[in-house]
Short mmCIF file of C-alpha atoms and ligand atoms in Angstrom, two decimals:
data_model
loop_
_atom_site.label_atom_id
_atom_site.label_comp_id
_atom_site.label_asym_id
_atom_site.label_seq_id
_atom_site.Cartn_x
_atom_site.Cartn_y
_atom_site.Cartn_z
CA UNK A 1 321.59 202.48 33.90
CA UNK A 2 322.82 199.66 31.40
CA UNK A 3 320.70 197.12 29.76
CA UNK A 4 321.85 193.69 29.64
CA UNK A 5 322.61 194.01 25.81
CA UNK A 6 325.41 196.96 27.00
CA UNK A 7 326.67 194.93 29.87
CA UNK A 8 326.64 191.41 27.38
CA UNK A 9 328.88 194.10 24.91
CA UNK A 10 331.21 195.20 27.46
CA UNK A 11 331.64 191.82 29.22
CA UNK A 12 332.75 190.69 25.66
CA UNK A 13 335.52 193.64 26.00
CA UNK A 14 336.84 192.64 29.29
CA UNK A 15 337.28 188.98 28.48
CA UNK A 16 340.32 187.66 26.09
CA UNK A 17 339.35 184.35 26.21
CA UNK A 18 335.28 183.61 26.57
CA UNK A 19 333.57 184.77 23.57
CA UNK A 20 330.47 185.90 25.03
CA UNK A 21 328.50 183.81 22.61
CA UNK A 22 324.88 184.68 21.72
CA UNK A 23 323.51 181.58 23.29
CA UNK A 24 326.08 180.38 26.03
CA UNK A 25 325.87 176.66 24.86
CA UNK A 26 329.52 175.18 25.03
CA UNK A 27 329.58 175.40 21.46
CA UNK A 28 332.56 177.43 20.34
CA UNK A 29 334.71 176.79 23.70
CA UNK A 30 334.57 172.99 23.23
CA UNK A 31 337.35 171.42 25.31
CA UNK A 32 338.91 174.51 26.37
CA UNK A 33 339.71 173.85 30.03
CA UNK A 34 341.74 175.89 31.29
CA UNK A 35 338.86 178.46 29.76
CA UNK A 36 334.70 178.40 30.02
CA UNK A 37 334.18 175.29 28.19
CA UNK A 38 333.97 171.35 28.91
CA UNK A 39 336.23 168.99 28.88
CA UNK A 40 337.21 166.18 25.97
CA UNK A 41 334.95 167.28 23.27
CA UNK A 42 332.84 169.70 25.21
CA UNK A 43 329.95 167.21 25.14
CA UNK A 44 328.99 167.06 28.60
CA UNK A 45 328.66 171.57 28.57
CA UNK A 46 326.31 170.60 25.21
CA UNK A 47 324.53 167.98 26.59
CA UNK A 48 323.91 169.92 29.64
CA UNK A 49 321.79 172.65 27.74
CA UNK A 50 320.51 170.93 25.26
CA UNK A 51 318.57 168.23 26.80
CA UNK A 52 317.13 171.71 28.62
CA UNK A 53 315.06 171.99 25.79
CA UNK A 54 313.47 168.77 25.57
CA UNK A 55 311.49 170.01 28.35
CA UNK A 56 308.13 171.85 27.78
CA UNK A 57 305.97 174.02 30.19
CA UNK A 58 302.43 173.27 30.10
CA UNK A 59 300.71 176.61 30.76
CA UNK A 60 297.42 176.45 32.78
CA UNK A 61 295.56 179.83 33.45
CA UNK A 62 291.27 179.33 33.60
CA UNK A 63 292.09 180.39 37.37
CA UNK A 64 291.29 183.18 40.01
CA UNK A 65 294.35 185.68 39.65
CA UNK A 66 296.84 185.60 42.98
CA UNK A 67 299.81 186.92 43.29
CA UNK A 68 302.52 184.38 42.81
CA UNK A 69 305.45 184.16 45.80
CA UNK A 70 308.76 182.85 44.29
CA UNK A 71 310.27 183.16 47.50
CA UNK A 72 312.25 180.04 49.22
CA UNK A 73 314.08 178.83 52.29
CA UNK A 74 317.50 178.05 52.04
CA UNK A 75 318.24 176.48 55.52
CA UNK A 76 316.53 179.22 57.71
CA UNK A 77 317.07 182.21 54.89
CA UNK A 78 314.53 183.74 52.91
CA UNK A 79 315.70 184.10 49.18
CA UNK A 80 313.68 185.86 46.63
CA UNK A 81 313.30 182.71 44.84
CA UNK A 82 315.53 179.36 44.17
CA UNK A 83 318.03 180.49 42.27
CA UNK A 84 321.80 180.65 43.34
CA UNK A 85 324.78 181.87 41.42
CA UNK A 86 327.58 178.99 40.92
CA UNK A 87 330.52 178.83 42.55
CA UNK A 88 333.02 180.31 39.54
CA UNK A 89 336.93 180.24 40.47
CA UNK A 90 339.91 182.05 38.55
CA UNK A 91 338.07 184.63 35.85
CA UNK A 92 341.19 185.55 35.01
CA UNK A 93 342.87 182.07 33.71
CA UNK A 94 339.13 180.64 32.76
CA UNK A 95 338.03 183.77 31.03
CA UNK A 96 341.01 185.99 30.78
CA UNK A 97 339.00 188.36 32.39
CA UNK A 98 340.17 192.25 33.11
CA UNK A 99 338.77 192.60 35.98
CA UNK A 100 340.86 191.47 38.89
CA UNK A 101 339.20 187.63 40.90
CA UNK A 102 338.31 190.60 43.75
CA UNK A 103 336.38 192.71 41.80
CA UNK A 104 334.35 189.97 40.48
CA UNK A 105 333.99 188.55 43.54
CA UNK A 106 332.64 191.83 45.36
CA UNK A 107 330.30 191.98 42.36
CA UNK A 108 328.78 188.28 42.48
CA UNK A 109 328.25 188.40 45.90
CA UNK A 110 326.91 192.08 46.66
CA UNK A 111 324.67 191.80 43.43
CA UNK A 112 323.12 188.80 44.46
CA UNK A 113 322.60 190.24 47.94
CA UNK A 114 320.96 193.19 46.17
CA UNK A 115 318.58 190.95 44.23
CA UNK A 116 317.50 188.77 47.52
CA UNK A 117 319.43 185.67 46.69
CA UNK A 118 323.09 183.42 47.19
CA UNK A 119 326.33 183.22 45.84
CA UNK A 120 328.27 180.10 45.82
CA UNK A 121 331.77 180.84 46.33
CA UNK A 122 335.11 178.67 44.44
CA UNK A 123 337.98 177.79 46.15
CA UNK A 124 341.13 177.66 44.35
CA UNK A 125 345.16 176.01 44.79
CA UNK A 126 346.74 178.90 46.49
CA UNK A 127 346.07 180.61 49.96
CA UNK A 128 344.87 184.25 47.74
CA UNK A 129 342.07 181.83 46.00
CA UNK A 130 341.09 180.62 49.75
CA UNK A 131 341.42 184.08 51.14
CA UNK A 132 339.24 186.24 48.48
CA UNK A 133 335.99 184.39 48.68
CA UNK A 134 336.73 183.81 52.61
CA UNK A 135 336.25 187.63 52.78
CA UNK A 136 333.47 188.41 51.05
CA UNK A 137 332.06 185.72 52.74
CA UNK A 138 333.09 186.98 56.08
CA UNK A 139 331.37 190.17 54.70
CA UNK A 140 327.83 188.66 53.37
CA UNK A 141 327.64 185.90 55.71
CA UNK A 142 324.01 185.28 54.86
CA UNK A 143 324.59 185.31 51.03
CA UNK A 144 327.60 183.57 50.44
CA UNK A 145 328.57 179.58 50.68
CA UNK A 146 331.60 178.69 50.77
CA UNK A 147 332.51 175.66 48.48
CA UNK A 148 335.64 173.95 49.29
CA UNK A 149 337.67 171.66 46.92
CA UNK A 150 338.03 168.29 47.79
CA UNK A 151 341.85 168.79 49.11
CA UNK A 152 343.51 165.95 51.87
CA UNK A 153 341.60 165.98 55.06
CA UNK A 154 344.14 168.28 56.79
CA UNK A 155 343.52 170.63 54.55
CA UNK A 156 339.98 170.81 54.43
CA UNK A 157 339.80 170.99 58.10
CA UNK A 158 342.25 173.83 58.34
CA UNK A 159 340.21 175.47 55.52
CA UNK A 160 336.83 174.45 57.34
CA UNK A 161 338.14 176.45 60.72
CA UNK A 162 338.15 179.37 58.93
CA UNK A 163 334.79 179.16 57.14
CA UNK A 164 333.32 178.64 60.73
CA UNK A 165 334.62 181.54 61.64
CA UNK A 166 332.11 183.11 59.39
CA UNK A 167 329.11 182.31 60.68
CA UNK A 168 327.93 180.16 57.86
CA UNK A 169 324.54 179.00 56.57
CA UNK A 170 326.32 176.24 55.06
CA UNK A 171 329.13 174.48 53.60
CA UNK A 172 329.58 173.39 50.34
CA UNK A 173 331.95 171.04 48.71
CA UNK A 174 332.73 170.45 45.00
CA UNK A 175 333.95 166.70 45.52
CA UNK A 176 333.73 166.20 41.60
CA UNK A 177 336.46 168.57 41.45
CA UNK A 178 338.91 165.30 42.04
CA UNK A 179 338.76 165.26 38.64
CA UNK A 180 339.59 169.22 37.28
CA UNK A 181 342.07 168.98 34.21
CA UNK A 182 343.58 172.72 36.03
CA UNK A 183 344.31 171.36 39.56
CA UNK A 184 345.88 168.28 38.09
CA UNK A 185 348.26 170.98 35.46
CA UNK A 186 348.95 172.78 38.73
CA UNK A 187 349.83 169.52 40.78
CA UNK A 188 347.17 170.29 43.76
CA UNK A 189 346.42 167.58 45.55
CA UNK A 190 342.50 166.70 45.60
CA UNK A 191 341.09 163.38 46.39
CA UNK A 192 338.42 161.61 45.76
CA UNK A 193 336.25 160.89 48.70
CA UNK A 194 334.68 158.49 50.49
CA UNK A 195 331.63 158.30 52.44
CA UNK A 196 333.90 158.23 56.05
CA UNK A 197 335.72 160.92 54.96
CA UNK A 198 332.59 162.78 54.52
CA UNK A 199 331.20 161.76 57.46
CA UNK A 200 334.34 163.35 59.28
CA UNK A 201 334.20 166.78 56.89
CA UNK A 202 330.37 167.17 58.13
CA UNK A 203 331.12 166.37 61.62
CA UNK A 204 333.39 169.10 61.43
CA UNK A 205 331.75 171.42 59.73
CA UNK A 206 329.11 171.07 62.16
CA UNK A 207 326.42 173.56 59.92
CA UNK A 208 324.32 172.04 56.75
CA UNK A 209 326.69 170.70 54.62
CA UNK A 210 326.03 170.46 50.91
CA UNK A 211 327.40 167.35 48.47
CA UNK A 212 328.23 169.07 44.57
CA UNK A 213 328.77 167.21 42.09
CA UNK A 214 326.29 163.97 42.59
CA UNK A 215 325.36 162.35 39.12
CA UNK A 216 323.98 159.13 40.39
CA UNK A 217 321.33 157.51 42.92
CA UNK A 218 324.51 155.79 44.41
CA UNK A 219 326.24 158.83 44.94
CA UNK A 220 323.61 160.58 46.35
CA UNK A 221 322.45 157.11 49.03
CA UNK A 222 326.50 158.03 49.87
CA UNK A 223 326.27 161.90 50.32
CA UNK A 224 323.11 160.94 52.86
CA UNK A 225 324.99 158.22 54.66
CA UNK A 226 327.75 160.94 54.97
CA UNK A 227 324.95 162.85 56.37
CA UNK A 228 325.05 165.75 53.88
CA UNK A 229 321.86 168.26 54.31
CA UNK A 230 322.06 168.92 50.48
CA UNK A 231 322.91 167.58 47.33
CA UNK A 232 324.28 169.74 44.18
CA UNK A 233 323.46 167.26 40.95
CA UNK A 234 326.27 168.71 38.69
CA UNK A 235 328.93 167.62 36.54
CA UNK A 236 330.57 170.89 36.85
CA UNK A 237 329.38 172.75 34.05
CA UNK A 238 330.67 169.84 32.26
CA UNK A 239 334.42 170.22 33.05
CA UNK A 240 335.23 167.11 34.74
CA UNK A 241 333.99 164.13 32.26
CA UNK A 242 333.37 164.30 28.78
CA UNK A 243 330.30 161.97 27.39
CA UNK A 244 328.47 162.85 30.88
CA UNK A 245 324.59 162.54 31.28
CA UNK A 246 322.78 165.76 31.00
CA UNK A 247 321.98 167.58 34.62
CA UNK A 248 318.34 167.46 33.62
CA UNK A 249 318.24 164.07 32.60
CA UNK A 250 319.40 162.39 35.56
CA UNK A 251 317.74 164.99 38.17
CA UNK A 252 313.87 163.26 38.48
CA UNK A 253 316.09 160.24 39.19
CA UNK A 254 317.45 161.45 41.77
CA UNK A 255 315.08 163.39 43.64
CA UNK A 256 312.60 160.68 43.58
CA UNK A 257 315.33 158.69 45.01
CA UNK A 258 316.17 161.44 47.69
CA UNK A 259 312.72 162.07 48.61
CA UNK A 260 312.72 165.00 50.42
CA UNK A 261 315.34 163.30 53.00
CA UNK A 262 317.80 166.47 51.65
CA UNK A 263 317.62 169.50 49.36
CA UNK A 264 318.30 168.84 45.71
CA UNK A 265 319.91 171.39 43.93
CA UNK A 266 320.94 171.29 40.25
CA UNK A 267 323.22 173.25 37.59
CA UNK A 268 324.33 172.82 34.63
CA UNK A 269 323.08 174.74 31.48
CA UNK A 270 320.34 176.63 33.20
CA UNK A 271 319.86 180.28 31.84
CA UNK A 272 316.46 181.30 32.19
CA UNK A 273 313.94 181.50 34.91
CA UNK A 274 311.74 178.87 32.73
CA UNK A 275 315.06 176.59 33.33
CA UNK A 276 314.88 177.25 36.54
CA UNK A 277 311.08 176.23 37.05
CA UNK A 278 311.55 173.01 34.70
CA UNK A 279 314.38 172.11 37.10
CA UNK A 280 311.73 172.28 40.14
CA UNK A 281 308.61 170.49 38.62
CA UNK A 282 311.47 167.20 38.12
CA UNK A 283 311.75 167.76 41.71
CA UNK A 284 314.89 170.20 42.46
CA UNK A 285 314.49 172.92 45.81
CA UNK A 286 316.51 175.49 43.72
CA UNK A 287 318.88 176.09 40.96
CA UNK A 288 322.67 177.52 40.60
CA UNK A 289 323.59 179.20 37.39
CA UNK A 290 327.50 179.68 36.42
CA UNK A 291 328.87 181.13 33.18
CA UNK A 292 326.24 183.47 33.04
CA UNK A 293 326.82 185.55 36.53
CA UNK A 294 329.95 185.29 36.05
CA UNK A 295 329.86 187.25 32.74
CA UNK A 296 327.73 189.85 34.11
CA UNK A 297 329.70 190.57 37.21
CA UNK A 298 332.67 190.66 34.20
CA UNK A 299 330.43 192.85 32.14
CA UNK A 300 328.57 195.07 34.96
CA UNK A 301 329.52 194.65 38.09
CA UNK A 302 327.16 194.29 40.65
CA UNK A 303 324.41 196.70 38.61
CA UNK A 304 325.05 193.52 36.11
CA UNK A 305 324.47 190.84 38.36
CA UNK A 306 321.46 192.45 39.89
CA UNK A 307 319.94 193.12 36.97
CA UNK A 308 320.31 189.45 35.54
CA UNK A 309 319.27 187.83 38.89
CA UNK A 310 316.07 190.56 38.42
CA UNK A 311 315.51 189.11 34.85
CA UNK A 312 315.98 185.24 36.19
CA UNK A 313 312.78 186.34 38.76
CA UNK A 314 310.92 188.12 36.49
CA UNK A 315 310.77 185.00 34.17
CA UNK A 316 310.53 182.25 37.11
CA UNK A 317 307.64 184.23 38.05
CA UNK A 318 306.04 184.52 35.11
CA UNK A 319 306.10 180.53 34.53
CA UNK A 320 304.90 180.22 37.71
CA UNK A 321 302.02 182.82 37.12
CA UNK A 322 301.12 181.15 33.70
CA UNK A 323 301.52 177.56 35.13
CA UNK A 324 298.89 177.97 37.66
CA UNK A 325 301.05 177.75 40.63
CA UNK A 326 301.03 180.18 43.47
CA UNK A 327 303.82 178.98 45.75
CA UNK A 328 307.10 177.24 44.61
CA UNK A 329 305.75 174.07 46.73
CA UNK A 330 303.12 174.43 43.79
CA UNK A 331 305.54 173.26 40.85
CA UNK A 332 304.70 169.90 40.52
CA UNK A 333 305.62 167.05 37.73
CA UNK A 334 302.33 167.56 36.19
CA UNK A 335 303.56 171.27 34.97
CA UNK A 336 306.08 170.27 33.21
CA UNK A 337 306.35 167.64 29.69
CA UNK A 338 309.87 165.39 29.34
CA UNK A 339 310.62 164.73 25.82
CA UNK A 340 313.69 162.43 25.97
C1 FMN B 1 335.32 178.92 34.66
C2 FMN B 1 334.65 178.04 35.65
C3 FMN B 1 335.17 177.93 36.94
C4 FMN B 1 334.53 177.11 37.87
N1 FMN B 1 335.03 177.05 39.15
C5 FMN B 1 334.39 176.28 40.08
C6 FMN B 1 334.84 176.23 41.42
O1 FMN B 1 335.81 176.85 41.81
N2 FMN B 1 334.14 175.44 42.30
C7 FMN B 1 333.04 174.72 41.92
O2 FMN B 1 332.44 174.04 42.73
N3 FMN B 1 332.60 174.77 40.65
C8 FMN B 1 333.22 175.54 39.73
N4 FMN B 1 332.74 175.59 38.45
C9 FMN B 1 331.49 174.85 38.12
C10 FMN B 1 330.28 175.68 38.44
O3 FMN B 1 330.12 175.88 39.80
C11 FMN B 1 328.98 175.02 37.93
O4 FMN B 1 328.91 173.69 38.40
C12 FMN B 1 328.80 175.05 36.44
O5 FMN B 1 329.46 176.17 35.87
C13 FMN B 1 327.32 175.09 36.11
O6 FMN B 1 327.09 175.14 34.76
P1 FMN B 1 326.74 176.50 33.95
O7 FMN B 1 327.96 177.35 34.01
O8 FMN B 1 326.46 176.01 32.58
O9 FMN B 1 325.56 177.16 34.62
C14 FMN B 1 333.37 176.40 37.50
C15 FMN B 1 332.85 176.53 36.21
C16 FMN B 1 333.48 177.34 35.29
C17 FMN B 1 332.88 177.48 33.92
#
């Protein structure tokens, strides 16, 4: 069996474009989109992970041992704890990846399944990019969510039919993506959207429907007035607007706001499983990571997914563990320090 160092090496091989940095900080891919990096000057990818650090765990252990549960309910499915992989479209024009968008795709979603947890699925300008993820889905319809671009509302009802068809949890859709430097090269028509036409898209979709790409209080107050079960606070990885907020600075903003009315979800720069618990103490229900699933289904299939999403636990659990918190409902503000 590979290690993650191996499967980090051999990801590196398979991609032409992606460097496979040590840390995967935006750093060296600085405005390349097309590619893995943000847009402009890459600040907003940066930003994203390095405000990440300006959070600190306060540890907390003159306690009775228990054993911690990491577990968490993502509308009426048990996940082995709140951590998602990100919807990640075109490997082969983002990362000039060898392995074929299928392949990758088998390898997100049947690795995450292995490890007890969901893959967010991309949706992409031609019918093959609709049709890929549409399968697996069909195929893991309990660990897959679709997440449709913000296209013309024919379109996304057309598209919509067929993710019914699935059986699905839920419905995602990336409405930042009005903004994608690719779709615009490609002349795809996405729109921006407004809270009527949401309200139509969730009547339709008629399953919990889940907002990405929410950056504000005012966006979010219009994602609930849509009636959206779920918001995704994300600027895309960084990819839409350069000179963004950081994910983790505006996310206690937000899910105060929220309150508990929907779930909060957040990504954007999170790599560890000590990201992922700093992300629910400033009041998130679960995390999706990106680049880095998406280089280990590159690098190892679904043997390399697994084993990251096994890592990701491993860690969450151990902050948990050393925090002083049993449950996830246990990760409170008080766990957590915000330096910025
Ligand atoms: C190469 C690439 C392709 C992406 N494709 C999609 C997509 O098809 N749909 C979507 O909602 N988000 C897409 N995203 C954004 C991710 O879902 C996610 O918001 C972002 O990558 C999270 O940041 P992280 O990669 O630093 O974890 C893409 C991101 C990258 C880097």
């Amino acid at each position: 069996m590979a290690t993650l160092e191996e499967i980090k090496i051999s990801a590196k091989n398979n991609m032409s474009i992606c460097k496979m940095c040590k840390s995967c900080n935006g750093e060296t891919c600085r405005g390349w989109t097309p590619g893995p990096g943000g847009k402009g000057s890459g600040s907003s990818f940066v930003r994203n992970i390095a405000m990440l650090k300006h959070v600190t765990l306060n540890m907390r252990i003159l306690r009775e041992d228990a054993e911690v549960n990491s577990t968490f309910d993502f509308f009426g499915k048990e996940l082995a704890a709140p951590i998602m992989a990100a919807p990640i479209a075109n490997v082969k024009i983002n990362y000039g990846s060898s392995v074929d968008e299928m392949t990758y795709l088998q390898a997100l979603g049947h690795g995450c399944k292995q490890a007890g947890l969901m893959a967010f699925l991309g949706d992409g300008a031609n019918r093959e990019a609709f049709e890929m993820p549409l399968n697996l889905h069909r195929e893991l319809p309990d660990h897959a969510v679709m997440t449709i671009k913000p296209w013309l509302l024919d379109q996304v009802f057309s598209k919509l039919s067929e993710v019914k068809a699935c059986r699905p949890r839920a419905i995602a859709m990336d409405v930042d993506a009005a903004g994608l430097i690719l779709l615009k090269q490609m002349g795809v028509p996405v729109a921006y959207k407004t809270v009527e036409d949401l309200k139509k898209i969730k009547e339709y979709a008629n399953v919990p429907f889940i907002v990405k790409g929410v950056m504000t209080i005012e966006d979010a107050q219009a994602a609930m007035d849509a009636g959206a079960d779920g918001i995704v606070v994300s600027n895309h990885g960084g990819r839409v607007l350069d000179d963004c907020a950081a994910t983790i600075e505006v996310l206690e903003k937000i899910a105060r706001y929220v309150n508990k009315r929907v779930k909060v979800f957040v990504d954007g720069g999170f790599r560890s499983g000590a990201d992922v618990f700093k992300a629910l103490a400033l009041g998130a229900d679960a995390v999706l990571i990106g680049r880095p699933f998406s280089h280990m289904a590159i690098g190892g299939l679904q043997e390399g997914v697994a084993l990251y999403a096994a890592k990701l636990i491993e860690e969450f659990k151990e902050c948990m563990r050393m925090t002083g918190c049993i449950t996830v409902q246990d990760i409170r503000r008080s766990c957590v320090n915000v330096h910025f």
